[in-house]
Amino acid sequence: MTRQKPLSASVEAFLAEPLSATLTTIRPDGSLHAVPVRFTWESDVGLARIMTVDSSRKVRNLSANPGSRVALCQVDGFRWITLEGTATVSNDSREVADGVSRYTRRYQSPPPNPPGRVVVTIAVDRVMTLNT
């Protein structure tokens, strides 16, 4: 991760709240696709993770353009944070299990377990915030 400075304690606290966010990816035609998601944040390495399925539009967008940039935005009233970075998709059982474990801790229940479950990992390199 290439963040210029560590995140403040208030920003980390906001990211620890079990809120949803929107994930924005780029479709193959160049248009934007924004969708609500739940995510986890691993501060020490700057990784956000999203559990989803391999047939989802977000995964198809990322598969069509490997290493593409995404934006993940968590909003609560007048507080918001946007995490930007490059995203990868994995169906590796260890990575998926790690994603499930992190999700379960954050949201106090496991994510759905449909066929084709994958984890999207975002290597965050830009953070923008307001009122956090």
mmCIF file of N, CA and C in Angstrom:
data_model
loop_
_atom_site.group_PDB
_atom_site.id
_atom_site.type_symbol
_atom_site.label_atom_id
_atom_site.label_comp_id
_atom_site.label_asym_id
_atom_site.label_seq_id
_atom_site.Cartn_x
_atom_site.Cartn_y
_atom_site.Cartn_z
ATOM 1 N N MET A 1 0.835 -1.169 0.000
ATOM 2 C CA MET A 1 0.000 0.000 0.000
ATOM 3 C C MET A 1 0.877 1.228 0.000
ATOM 4 N N THR A 2 0.447 2.269 -0.685
ATOM 5 C CA THR A 2 1.274 3.456 -0.799
ATOM 6 C C THR A 2 0.611 4.687 -0.197
ATOM 7 N N ARG A 3 -0.201 4.503 0.807
ATOM 8 C CA ARG A 3 -0.807 5.668 1.470
ATOM 9 C C ARG A 3 0.291 6.563 1.976
ATOM 10 N N GLN A 4 0.088 7.877 1.923
ATOM 11 C CA GLN A 4 1.115 8.819 2.328
ATOM 12 C C GLN A 4 1.234 8.929 3.836
ATOM 13 N N LYS A 5 0.152 8.731 4.575
ATOM 14 C CA LYS A 5 0.208 8.821 6.032
ATOM 15 C C LYS A 5 -0.794 7.866 6.644
ATOM 16 N N PRO A 6 -0.564 7.476 7.895
ATOM 17 C CA PRO A 6 -1.519 6.580 8.565
ATOM 18 C C PRO A 6 -2.872 7.277 8.734
ATOM 19 N N LEU A 7 -3.905 6.486 8.809
ATOM 20 C CA LEU A 7 -5.230 7.042 9.034
ATOM 21 C C LEU A 7 -5.378 7.458 10.492
ATOM 22 N N SER A 8 -6.149 8.501 10.728
ATOM 23 C CA SER A 8 -6.369 8.970 12.092
ATOM 24 C C SER A 8 -7.209 7.955 12.862
ATOM 25 N N ALA A 9 -7.162 8.076 14.184
ATOM 26 C CA ALA A 9 -7.945 7.172 15.034
ATOM 27 C C ALA A 9 -9.433 7.316 14.743
ATOM 28 N N SER A 10 -9.905 8.535 14.465
ATOM 29 C CA SER A 10 -11.333 8.719 14.185
ATOM 30 C C SER A 10 -11.732 8.081 12.858
ATOM 31 N N VAL A 11 -10.843 8.113 11.864
ATOM 32 C CA VAL A 11 -11.123 7.466 10.584
ATOM 33 C C VAL A 11 -11.150 5.954 10.777
ATOM 34 N N GLU A 12 -10.180 5.416 11.496
ATOM 35 C CA GLU A 12 -10.163 3.976 11.775
ATOM 36 C C GLU A 12 -11.415 3.550 12.531
ATOM 37 N N ALA A 13 -11.861 4.376 13.488
ATOM 38 C CA ALA A 13 -13.071 4.052 14.242
ATOM 39 C C ALA A 13 -14.288 4.029 13.314
ATOM 40 N N PHE A 14 -14.357 4.982 12.395
ATOM 41 C CA PHE A 14 -15.466 5.014 11.439
ATOM 42 C C PHE A 14 -15.442 3.770 10.556
ATOM 43 N N LEU A 15 -14.267 3.371 10.092
ATOM 44 C CA LEU A 15 -14.151 2.168 9.261
ATOM 45 C C LEU A 15 -14.495 0.894 10.032
ATOM 46 N N ALA A 16 -14.382 0.933 11.348
ATOM 47 C CA ALA A 16 -14.696 -0.233 12.174
ATOM 48 C C ALA A 16 -16.199 -0.387 12.408
ATOM 49 N N GLU A 17 -16.975 0.668 12.138
ATOM 50 C CA GLU A 17 -18.419 0.572 12.317
ATOM 51 C C GLU A 17 -18.999 -0.393 11.279
ATOM 52 N N PRO A 18 -19.910 -1.260 11.673
ATOM 53 C CA PRO A 18 -20.441 -2.268 10.739
ATOM 54 C C PRO A 18 -21.486 -1.701 9.782
ATOM 55 N N LEU A 19 -21.053 -0.774 8.952
ATOM 56 C CA LEU A 19 -21.927 -0.133 7.971
ATOM 57 C C LEU A 19 -21.722 -0.758 6.599
ATOM 58 N N SER A 20 -22.629 -0.481 5.703
ATOM 59 C CA SER A 20 -22.468 -0.872 4.307
ATOM 60 C C SER A 20 -21.795 0.264 3.549
ATOM 61 N N ALA A 21 -21.461 -0.006 2.308
ATOM 62 C CA ALA A 21 -20.804 0.995 1.470
ATOM 63 C C ALA A 21 -21.265 0.785 0.032
ATOM 64 N N THR A 22 -20.817 1.645 -0.851
ATOM 65 C CA THR A 22 -21.030 1.409 -2.272
ATOM 66 C C THR A 22 -19.682 1.119 -2.912
ATOM 67 N N LEU A 23 -19.693 0.153 -3.803
ATOM 68 C CA LEU A 23 -18.503 -0.192 -4.573
ATOM 69 C C LEU A 23 -18.749 0.263 -6.000
ATOM 70 N N THR A 24 -17.807 1.017 -6.558
ATOM 71 C CA THR A 24 -17.912 1.454 -7.939
ATOM 72 C C THR A 24 -16.814 0.788 -8.755
ATOM 73 N N THR A 25 -17.239 0.096 -9.814
ATOM 74 C CA THR A 25 -16.317 -0.537 -10.758
ATOM 75 C C THR A 25 -16.619 0.025 -12.142
ATOM 76 N N ILE A 26 -15.783 -0.336 -13.095
ATOM 77 C CA ILE A 26 -15.951 0.142 -14.463
ATOM 78 C C ILE A 26 -16.370 -1.023 -15.350
ATOM 79 N N ARG A 27 -17.489 -0.845 -16.043
ATOM 80 C CA ARG A 27 -17.964 -1.868 -16.982
ATOM 81 C C ARG A 27 -17.046 -1.922 -18.199
ATOM 82 N N PRO A 28 -17.077 -3.017 -18.953
ATOM 83 C CA PRO A 28 -16.247 -3.114 -20.161
ATOM 84 C C PRO A 28 -16.477 -1.972 -21.157
ATOM 85 N N ASP A 29 -17.687 -1.386 -21.163
ATOM 86 C CA ASP A 29 -17.943 -0.271 -22.090
ATOM 87 C C ASP A 29 -17.482 1.077 -21.540
ATOM 88 N N GLY A 30 -16.879 1.079 -20.344
ATOM 89 C CA GLY A 30 -16.358 2.305 -19.744
ATOM 90 C C GLY A 30 -17.323 3.011 -18.819
ATOM 91 N N SER A 31 -18.571 2.584 -18.756
ATOM 92 C CA SER A 31 -19.534 3.209 -17.852
ATOM 93 C C SER A 31 -19.319 2.690 -16.429
ATOM 94 N N LEU A 32 -19.826 3.425 -15.468
ATOM 95 C CA LEU A 32 -19.644 3.075 -14.064
ATOM 96 C C LEU A 32 -20.766 2.172 -13.574
ATOM 97 N N HIS A 33 -20.400 1.289 -12.660
ATOM 98 C CA HIS A 33 -21.357 0.401 -12.004
ATOM 99 C C HIS A 33 -21.163 0.575 -10.506
ATOM 100 N N ALA A 34 -22.192 1.056 -9.807
ATOM 101 C CA ALA A 34 -22.131 1.246 -8.356
ATOM 102 C C ALA A 34 -23.159 0.338 -7.704
ATOM 103 N N VAL A 35 -22.734 -0.331 -6.643
ATOM 104 C CA VAL A 35 -23.602 -1.307 -5.988
ATOM 105 C C VAL A 35 -23.321 -1.291 -4.478
ATOM 106 N N PRO A 36 -24.375 -1.443 -3.655
ATOM 107 C CA PRO A 36 -24.144 -1.524 -2.217
ATOM 108 C C PRO A 36 -23.476 -2.852 -1.848
ATOM 109 N N VAL A 37 -22.553 -2.772 -0.906
ATOM 110 C CA VAL A 37 -21.830 -3.961 -0.442
ATOM 111 C C VAL A 37 -21.544 -3.839 1.050
ATOM 112 N N ARG A 38 -21.254 -4.960 1.644
ATOM 113 C CA ARG A 38 -20.650 -5.004 2.973
ATOM 114 C C ARG A 38 -19.183 -5.315 2.745
ATOM 115 N N PHE A 39 -18.321 -4.829 3.639
ATOM 116 C CA PHE A 39 -16.887 -4.997 3.440
ATOM 117 C C PHE A 39 -16.173 -5.078 4.775
ATOM 118 N N THR A 40 -14.926 -5.497 4.719
ATOM 119 C CA THR A 40 -14.068 -5.472 5.903
ATOM 120 C C THR A 40 -12.837 -4.648 5.584
ATOM 121 N N TRP A 41 -12.178 -4.177 6.617
ATOM 122 C CA TRP A 41 -11.011 -3.323 6.476
ATOM 123 C C TRP A 41 -9.878 -3.867 7.338
ATOM 124 N N GLU A 42 -8.732 -4.070 6.724
ATOM 125 C CA GLU A 42 -7.532 -4.529 7.425
ATOM 126 C C GLU A 42 -6.518 -3.391 7.369
ATOM 127 N N SER A 43 -6.531 -2.576 8.405
ATOM 128 C CA SER A 43 -5.769 -1.324 8.424
ATOM 129 C C SER A 43 -4.266 -1.508 8.263
ATOM 130 N N ASP A 44 -3.701 -2.492 8.956
ATOM 131 C CA ASP A 44 -2.239 -2.613 8.965
ATOM 132 C C ASP A 44 -1.643 -2.905 7.592
ATOM 133 N N VAL A 45 -2.425 -3.452 6.682
ATOM 134 C CA VAL A 45 -1.932 -3.718 5.327
ATOM 135 C C VAL A 45 -2.724 -2.977 4.258
ATOM 136 N N GLY A 46 -3.722 -2.198 4.665
ATOM 137 C CA GLY A 46 -4.479 -1.392 3.726
ATOM 138 C C GLY A 46 -5.324 -2.179 2.748
ATOM 139 N N LEU A 47 -5.996 -3.226 3.241
ATOM 140 C CA LEU A 47 -6.828 -4.048 2.370
ATOM 141 C C LEU A 47 -8.287 -4.007 2.783
ATOM 142 N N ALA A 48 -9.150 -3.791 1.810
ATOM 143 C CA ALA A 48 -10.588 -3.938 2.003
ATOM 144 C C ALA A 48 -11.001 -5.216 1.281
ATOM 145 N N ARG A 49 -11.978 -5.921 1.861
ATOM 146 C CA ARG A 49 -12.450 -7.169 1.266
ATOM 147 C C ARG A 49 -13.962 -7.161 1.152
ATOM 148 N N ILE A 50 -14.448 -7.738 0.058
ATOM 149 C CA ILE A 50 -15.878 -7.844 -0.205
ATOM 150 C C ILE A 50 -16.178 -9.277 -0.597
ATOM 151 N N MET A 51 -17.168 -9.863 0.052
ATOM 152 C CA MET A 51 -17.618 -11.200 -0.307
ATOM 153 C C MET A 51 -18.713 -11.064 -1.356
ATOM 154 N N THR A 52 -18.627 -11.875 -2.408
ATOM 155 C CA THR A 52 -19.623 -11.828 -3.474
ATOM 156 C C THR A 52 -19.589 -13.152 -4.233
ATOM 157 N N VAL A 53 -20.187 -13.182 -5.417
ATOM 158 C CA VAL A 53 -20.175 -14.387 -6.240
ATOM 159 C C VAL A 53 -19.538 -14.080 -7.590
ATOM 160 N N ASP A 54 -19.002 -15.119 -8.198
ATOM 161 C CA ASP A 54 -18.260 -14.933 -9.449
ATOM 162 C C ASP A 54 -19.129 -14.484 -10.622
ATOM 163 N N SER A 55 -20.441 -14.647 -10.502
ATOM 164 C CA SER A 55 -21.325 -14.235 -11.604
ATOM 165 C C SER A 55 -21.821 -12.796 -11.464
ATOM 166 N N SER A 56 -21.445 -12.104 -10.386
ATOM 167 C CA SER A 56 -21.936 -10.743 -10.177
ATOM 168 C C SER A 56 -21.347 -9.772 -11.200
ATOM 169 N N ARG A 57 -22.051 -8.698 -11.460
ATOM 170 C CA ARG A 57 -21.589 -7.683 -12.406
ATOM 171 C C ARG A 57 -20.249 -7.109 -11.959
ATOM 172 N N LYS A 58 -20.068 -6.862 -10.667
ATOM 173 C CA LYS A 58 -18.805 -6.287 -10.192
ATOM 174 C C LYS A 58 -17.627 -7.219 -10.498
ATOM 175 N N VAL A 59 -17.817 -8.503 -10.305
ATOM 176 C CA VAL A 59 -16.747 -9.460 -10.594
ATOM 177 C C VAL A 59 -16.512 -9.564 -12.098
ATOM 178 N N ARG A 60 -17.563 -9.565 -12.868
ATOM 179 C CA ARG A 60 -17.388 -9.599 -14.329
ATOM 180 C C ARG A 60 -16.651 -8.350 -14.814
ATOM 181 N N ASN A 61 -16.961 -7.188 -14.216
ATOM 182 C CA ASN A 61 -16.240 -5.959 -14.579
ATOM 183 C C ASN A 61 -14.758 -6.093 -14.259
ATOM 184 N N LEU A 62 -14.449 -6.595 -13.070
ATOM 185 C CA LEU A 62 -13.045 -6.737 -12.663
ATOM 186 C C LEU A 62 -12.331 -7.793 -13.492
ATOM 187 N N SER A 63 -13.028 -8.853 -13.844
ATOM 188 C CA SER A 63 -12.422 -9.903 -14.661
ATOM 189 C C SER A 63 -12.132 -9.426 -16.079
ATOM 190 N N ALA A 64 -12.956 -8.518 -16.582
ATOM 191 C CA ALA A 64 -12.756 -7.986 -17.937
ATOM 192 C C ALA A 64 -11.568 -7.037 -18.002
ATOM 193 N N ASN A 65 -11.183 -6.477 -16.846
ATOM 194 C CA ASN A 65 -10.072 -5.528 -16.793
ATOM 195 C C ASN A 65 -9.261 -5.781 -15.518
ATOM 196 N N PRO A 66 -8.476 -6.869 -15.480
ATOM 197 C CA PRO A 66 -7.722 -7.217 -14.267
ATOM 198 C C PRO A 66 -6.848 -6.057 -13.791
ATOM 199 N N GLY A 67 -6.833 -5.874 -12.472
ATOM 200 C CA GLY A 67 -6.024 -4.815 -11.877
ATOM 201 C C GLY A 67 -6.641 -3.442 -11.986
ATOM 202 N N SER A 68 -7.923 -3.384 -12.348
ATOM 203 C CA SER A 68 -8.559 -2.077 -12.506
ATOM 204 C C SER A 68 -8.794 -1.418 -11.151
ATOM 205 N N ARG A 69 -8.994 -0.106 -11.200
ATOM 206 C CA ARG A 69 -9.235 0.668 -9.991
ATOM 207 C C ARG A 69 -10.714 0.646 -9.636
ATOM 208 N N VAL A 70 -10.971 0.721 -8.345
ATOM 209 C CA VAL A 70 -12.328 0.770 -7.823
ATOM 210 C C VAL A 70 -12.385 1.823 -6.722
ATOM 211 N N ALA A 71 -13.610 2.182 -6.354
ATOM 212 C CA ALA A 71 -13.829 3.078 -5.219
ATOM 213 C C ALA A 71 -14.869 2.439 -4.306
ATOM 214 N N LEU A 72 -14.577 2.453 -3.016
ATOM 215 C CA LEU A 72 -15.464 1.917 -1.992
ATOM 216 C C LEU A 72 -15.795 3.078 -1.063
ATOM 217 N N CYS A 73 -17.072 3.441 -0.960
ATOM 218 C CA CYS A 73 -17.461 4.634 -0.207
ATOM 219 C C CYS A 73 -18.463 4.282 0.883
ATOM 220 N N GLN A 74 -18.080 4.564 2.128
ATOM 221 C CA GLN A 74 -18.953 4.358 3.287
ATOM 222 C C GLN A 74 -19.473 5.725 3.722
ATOM 223 N N VAL A 75 -20.787 5.839 3.872
ATOM 224 C CA VAL A 75 -21.424 7.105 4.231
ATOM 225 C C VAL A 75 -22.330 6.901 5.430
ATOM 226 N N ASP A 76 -22.288 7.849 6.352
ATOM 227 C CA ASP A 76 -23.209 7.857 7.479
ATOM 228 C C ASP A 76 -23.523 9.316 7.782
ATOM 229 N N GLY A 77 -24.688 9.763 7.361
ATOM 230 C CA GLY A 77 -25.043 11.170 7.542
ATOM 231 C C GLY A 77 -24.079 12.058 6.765
ATOM 232 N N PHE A 78 -23.447 12.978 7.480
ATOM 233 C CA PHE A 78 -22.482 13.880 6.838
ATOM 234 C C PHE A 78 -21.043 13.391 6.974
ATOM 235 N N ARG A 79 -20.869 12.159 7.420
ATOM 236 C CA ARG A 79 -19.526 11.554 7.490
ATOM 237 C C ARG A 79 -19.387 10.603 6.326
ATOM 238 N N TRP A 80 -18.229 10.619 5.689
ATOM 239 C CA TRP A 80 -17.971 9.637 4.641
ATOM 240 C C TRP A 80 -16.480 9.394 4.503
ATOM 241 N N ILE A 81 -16.192 8.252 3.916
ATOM 242 C CA ILE A 81 -14.820 7.899 3.571
ATOM 243 C C ILE A 81 -14.868 7.137 2.253
ATOM 244 N N THR A 82 -13.938 7.442 1.371
ATOM 245 C CA THR A 82 -13.790 6.703 0.128
ATOM 246 C C THR A 82 -12.418 6.064 0.116
ATOM 247 N N LEU A 83 -12.386 4.759 -0.111
ATOM 248 C CA LEU A 83 -11.149 3.998 -0.247
ATOM 249 C C LEU A 83 -10.993 3.662 -1.723
ATOM 250 N N GLU A 84 -9.888 4.068 -2.328
ATOM 251 C CA GLU A 84 -9.632 3.767 -3.734
ATOM 252 C C GLU A 84 -8.419 2.866 -3.844
ATOM 253 N N GLY A 85 -8.418 2.019 -4.855
ATOM 254 C CA GLY A 85 -7.265 1.160 -5.091
ATOM 255 C C GLY A 85 -7.540 0.167 -6.193
ATOM 256 N N THR A 86 -6.611 -0.757 -6.343
ATOM 257 C CA THR A 86 -6.762 -1.798 -7.358
ATOM 258 C C THR A 86 -7.406 -3.025 -6.719
ATOM 259 N N ALA A 87 -8.236 -3.681 -7.517
ATOM 260 C CA ALA A 87 -9.000 -4.820 -7.000
ATOM 261 C C ALA A 87 -8.601 -6.104 -7.702
ATOM 262 N N THR A 88 -8.611 -7.174 -6.929
ATOM 263 C CA THR A 88 -8.408 -8.510 -7.471
ATOM 264 C C THR A 88 -9.529 -9.411 -6.968
ATOM 265 N N VAL A 89 -9.798 -10.464 -7.717
ATOM 266 C CA VAL A 89 -10.840 -11.425 -7.359
ATOM 267 C C VAL A 89 -10.171 -12.773 -7.133
ATOM 268 N N SER A 90 -10.570 -13.452 -6.058
ATOM 269 C CA SER A 90 -9.997 -14.770 -5.781
ATOM 270 C C SER A 90 -11.086 -15.749 -5.357
ATOM 271 N N ASN A 91 -10.954 -16.976 -5.851
ATOM 272 C CA ASN A 91 -11.813 -18.067 -5.381
ATOM 273 C C ASN A 91 -10.989 -19.077 -4.569
ATOM 274 N N ASP A 92 -9.745 -18.711 -4.244
ATOM 275 C CA ASP A 92 -8.888 -19.560 -3.423
ATOM 276 C C ASP A 92 -9.577 -19.823 -2.085
ATOM 277 N N SER A 93 -9.706 -21.069 -1.708
ATOM 278 C CA SER A 93 -10.480 -21.430 -0.510
ATOM 279 C C SER A 93 -9.934 -20.779 0.758
ATOM 280 N N ARG A 94 -8.626 -20.624 0.874
ATOM 281 C CA ARG A 94 -8.062 -19.975 2.072
ATOM 282 C C ARG A 94 -8.398 -18.490 2.109
ATOM 283 N N GLU A 95 -8.306 -17.837 0.970
ATOM 284 C CA GLU A 95 -8.626 -16.403 0.916
ATOM 285 C C GLU A 95 -10.113 -16.167 1.146
ATOM 286 N N VAL A 96 -10.952 -17.012 0.577
ATOM 287 C CA VAL A 96 -12.395 -16.895 0.797
ATOM 288 C C VAL A 96 -12.711 -17.135 2.277
ATOM 289 N N ALA A 97 -12.115 -18.149 2.878
ATOM 290 C CA ALA A 97 -12.352 -18.435 4.297
ATOM 291 C C ALA A 97 -11.900 -17.266 5.176
ATOM 292 N N ASP A 98 -10.766 -16.660 4.837
ATOM 293 C CA ASP A 98 -10.297 -15.493 5.582
ATOM 294 C C ASP A 98 -11.300 -14.351 5.439
ATOM 295 N N GLY A 99 -11.803 -14.126 4.232
ATOM 296 C CA GLY A 99 -12.810 -13.092 4.017
ATOM 297 C C GLY A 99 -14.076 -13.348 4.816
ATOM 298 N N VAL A 100 -14.518 -14.599 4.842
ATOM 299 C CA VAL A 100 -15.714 -14.974 5.601
ATOM 300 C C VAL A 100 -15.500 -14.715 7.091
ATOM 301 N N SER A 101 -14.340 -15.086 7.605
ATOM 302 C CA SER A 101 -14.033 -14.886 9.019
ATOM 303 C C SER A 101 -14.050 -13.401 9.386
ATOM 304 N N ARG A 102 -13.429 -12.585 8.567
ATOM 305 C CA ARG A 102 -13.393 -11.145 8.823
ATOM 306 C C ARG A 102 -14.801 -10.546 8.746
ATOM 307 N N TYR A 103 -15.567 -10.951 7.747
ATOM 308 C CA TYR A 103 -16.943 -10.485 7.579
ATOM 309 C C TYR A 103 -17.778 -10.852 8.808
ATOM 310 N N THR A 104 -17.664 -12.092 9.261
ATOM 311 C CA THR A 104 -18.433 -12.568 10.405
ATOM 312 C C THR A 104 -18.116 -11.763 11.653
ATOM 313 N N ARG A 105 -16.833 -11.451 11.869
ATOM 314 C CA ARG A 105 -16.449 -10.633 13.027
ATOM 315 C C ARG A 105 -17.046 -9.223 12.924
ATOM 316 N N ARG A 106 -16.988 -8.626 11.757
ATOM 317 C CA ARG A 106 -17.461 -7.244 11.590
ATOM 318 C C ARG A 106 -18.979 -7.137 11.716
ATOM 319 N N TYR A 107 -19.705 -8.028 11.052
ATOM 320 C CA TYR A 107 -21.158 -7.920 10.987
ATOM 321 C C TYR A 107 -21.893 -8.860 11.943
ATOM 322 N N GLN A 108 -21.163 -9.617 12.745
ATOM 323 C CA GLN A 108 -21.732 -10.495 13.765
ATOM 324 C C GLN A 108 -22.607 -11.612 13.199
ATOM 325 N N SER A 109 -22.436 -11.913 11.922
ATOM 326 C CA SER A 109 -23.094 -13.064 11.303
ATOM 327 C C SER A 109 -22.339 -13.368 10.010
ATOM 328 N N PRO A 110 -22.359 -14.628 9.586
ATOM 329 C CA PRO A 110 -21.619 -14.976 8.367
ATOM 330 C C PRO A 110 -22.321 -14.425 7.130
ATOM 331 N N PRO A 111 -21.552 -14.234 6.063
ATOM 332 C CA PRO A 111 -22.167 -13.803 4.808
ATOM 333 C C PRO A 111 -22.934 -14.960 4.181
ATOM 334 N N PRO A 112 -23.776 -14.675 3.212
ATOM 335 C CA PRO A 112 -24.436 -15.764 2.487
ATOM 336 C C PRO A 112 -23.391 -16.708 1.878
ATOM 337 N N ASN A 113 -23.794 -17.942 1.640
ATOM 338 C CA ASN A 113 -22.872 -18.936 1.101
ATOM 339 C C ASN A 113 -23.409 -19.529 -0.201
ATOM 340 N N PRO A 114 -23.581 -18.688 -1.224
ATOM 341 C CA PRO A 114 -24.091 -19.210 -2.491
ATOM 342 C C PRO A 114 -22.986 -19.910 -3.277
ATOM 343 N N PRO A 115 -23.352 -20.705 -4.268
ATOM 344 C CA PRO A 115 -22.333 -21.298 -5.143
ATOM 345 C C PRO A 115 -21.551 -20.179 -5.850
ATOM 346 N N GLY A 116 -20.266 -20.414 -6.055
ATOM 347 C CA GLY A 116 -19.431 -19.445 -6.765
ATOM 348 C C GLY A 116 -18.950 -18.298 -5.898
ATOM 349 N N ARG A 117 -18.951 -18.477 -4.580
ATOM 350 C CA ARG A 117 -18.515 -17.389 -3.693
ATOM 351 C C ARG A 117 -17.042 -17.078 -3.915
ATOM 352 N N VAL A 118 -16.735 -15.788 -3.978
ATOM 353 C CA VAL A 118 -15.373 -15.292 -4.154
ATOM 354 C C VAL A 118 -15.159 -14.118 -3.212
ATOM 355 N N VAL A 119 -13.908 -13.704 -3.107
ATOM 356 C CA VAL A 119 -13.575 -12.512 -2.337
ATOM 357 C C VAL A 119 -12.892 -11.511 -3.271
ATOM 358 N N VAL A 120 -13.354 -10.273 -3.207
ATOM 359 C CA VAL A 120 -12.713 -9.164 -3.915
ATOM 360 C C VAL A 120 -11.836 -8.461 -2.900
ATOM 361 N N THR A 121 -10.558 -8.319 -3.225
ATOM 362 C CA THR A 121 -9.619 -7.639 -2.343
ATOM 363 C C THR A 121 -9.176 -6.347 -3.010
ATOM 364 N N ILE A 122 -9.246 -5.261 -2.255
ATOM 365 C CA ILE A 122 -8.855 -3.953 -2.760
ATOM 366 C C ILE A 122 -7.603 -3.510 -2.017
ATOM 367 N N ALA A 123 -6.522 -3.294 -2.777
ATOM 368 C CA ALA A 123 -5.285 -2.745 -2.212
ATOM 369 C C ALA A 123 -5.431 -1.222 -2.241
ATOM 370 N N VAL A 124 -5.777 -0.652 -1.106
ATOM 371 C CA VAL A 124 -6.107 0.768 -1.023
ATOM 372 C C VAL A 124 -4.848 1.620 -1.083
ATOM 373 N N ASP A 125 -4.855 2.598 -1.991
ATOM 374 C CA ASP A 125 -3.719 3.520 -2.099
ATOM 375 C C ASP A 125 -4.139 4.990 -2.036
ATOM 376 N N ARG A 126 -5.445 5.248 -1.932
ATOM 377 C CA ARG A 126 -5.924 6.626 -1.783
ATOM 378 C C ARG A 126 -7.130 6.609 -0.859
ATOM 379 N N VAL A 127 -7.136 7.546 0.089
ATOM 380 C CA VAL A 127 -8.229 7.656 1.051
ATOM 381 C C VAL A 127 -8.689 9.109 1.074
ATOM 382 N N MET A 128 -9.995 9.300 0.948
ATOM 383 C CA MET A 128 -10.586 10.635 1.059
ATOM 384 C C MET A 128 -11.666 10.564 2.136
ATOM 385 N N THR A 129 -11.731 11.600 2.987
ATOM 386 C CA THR A 129 -12.691 11.590 4.087
ATOM 387 C C THR A 129 -13.320 12.972 4.272
ATOM 388 N N LEU A 130 -14.457 12.958 4.953
ATOM 389 C CA LEU A 130 -15.099 14.192 5.376
ATOM 390 C C LEU A 130 -15.765 13.936 6.706
ATOM 391 N N ASN A 131 -15.481 14.788 7.670
ATOM 392 C CA ASN A 131 -16.116 14.758 9.005
ATOM 393 C C ASN A 131 -15.914 13.447 9.746
ATOM 394 N N THR A 132 -14.789 12.803 9.528
ATOM 395 C CA THR A 132 -14.494 11.566 10.272
ATOM 396 C C THR A 132 -13.286 11.776 11.144
#
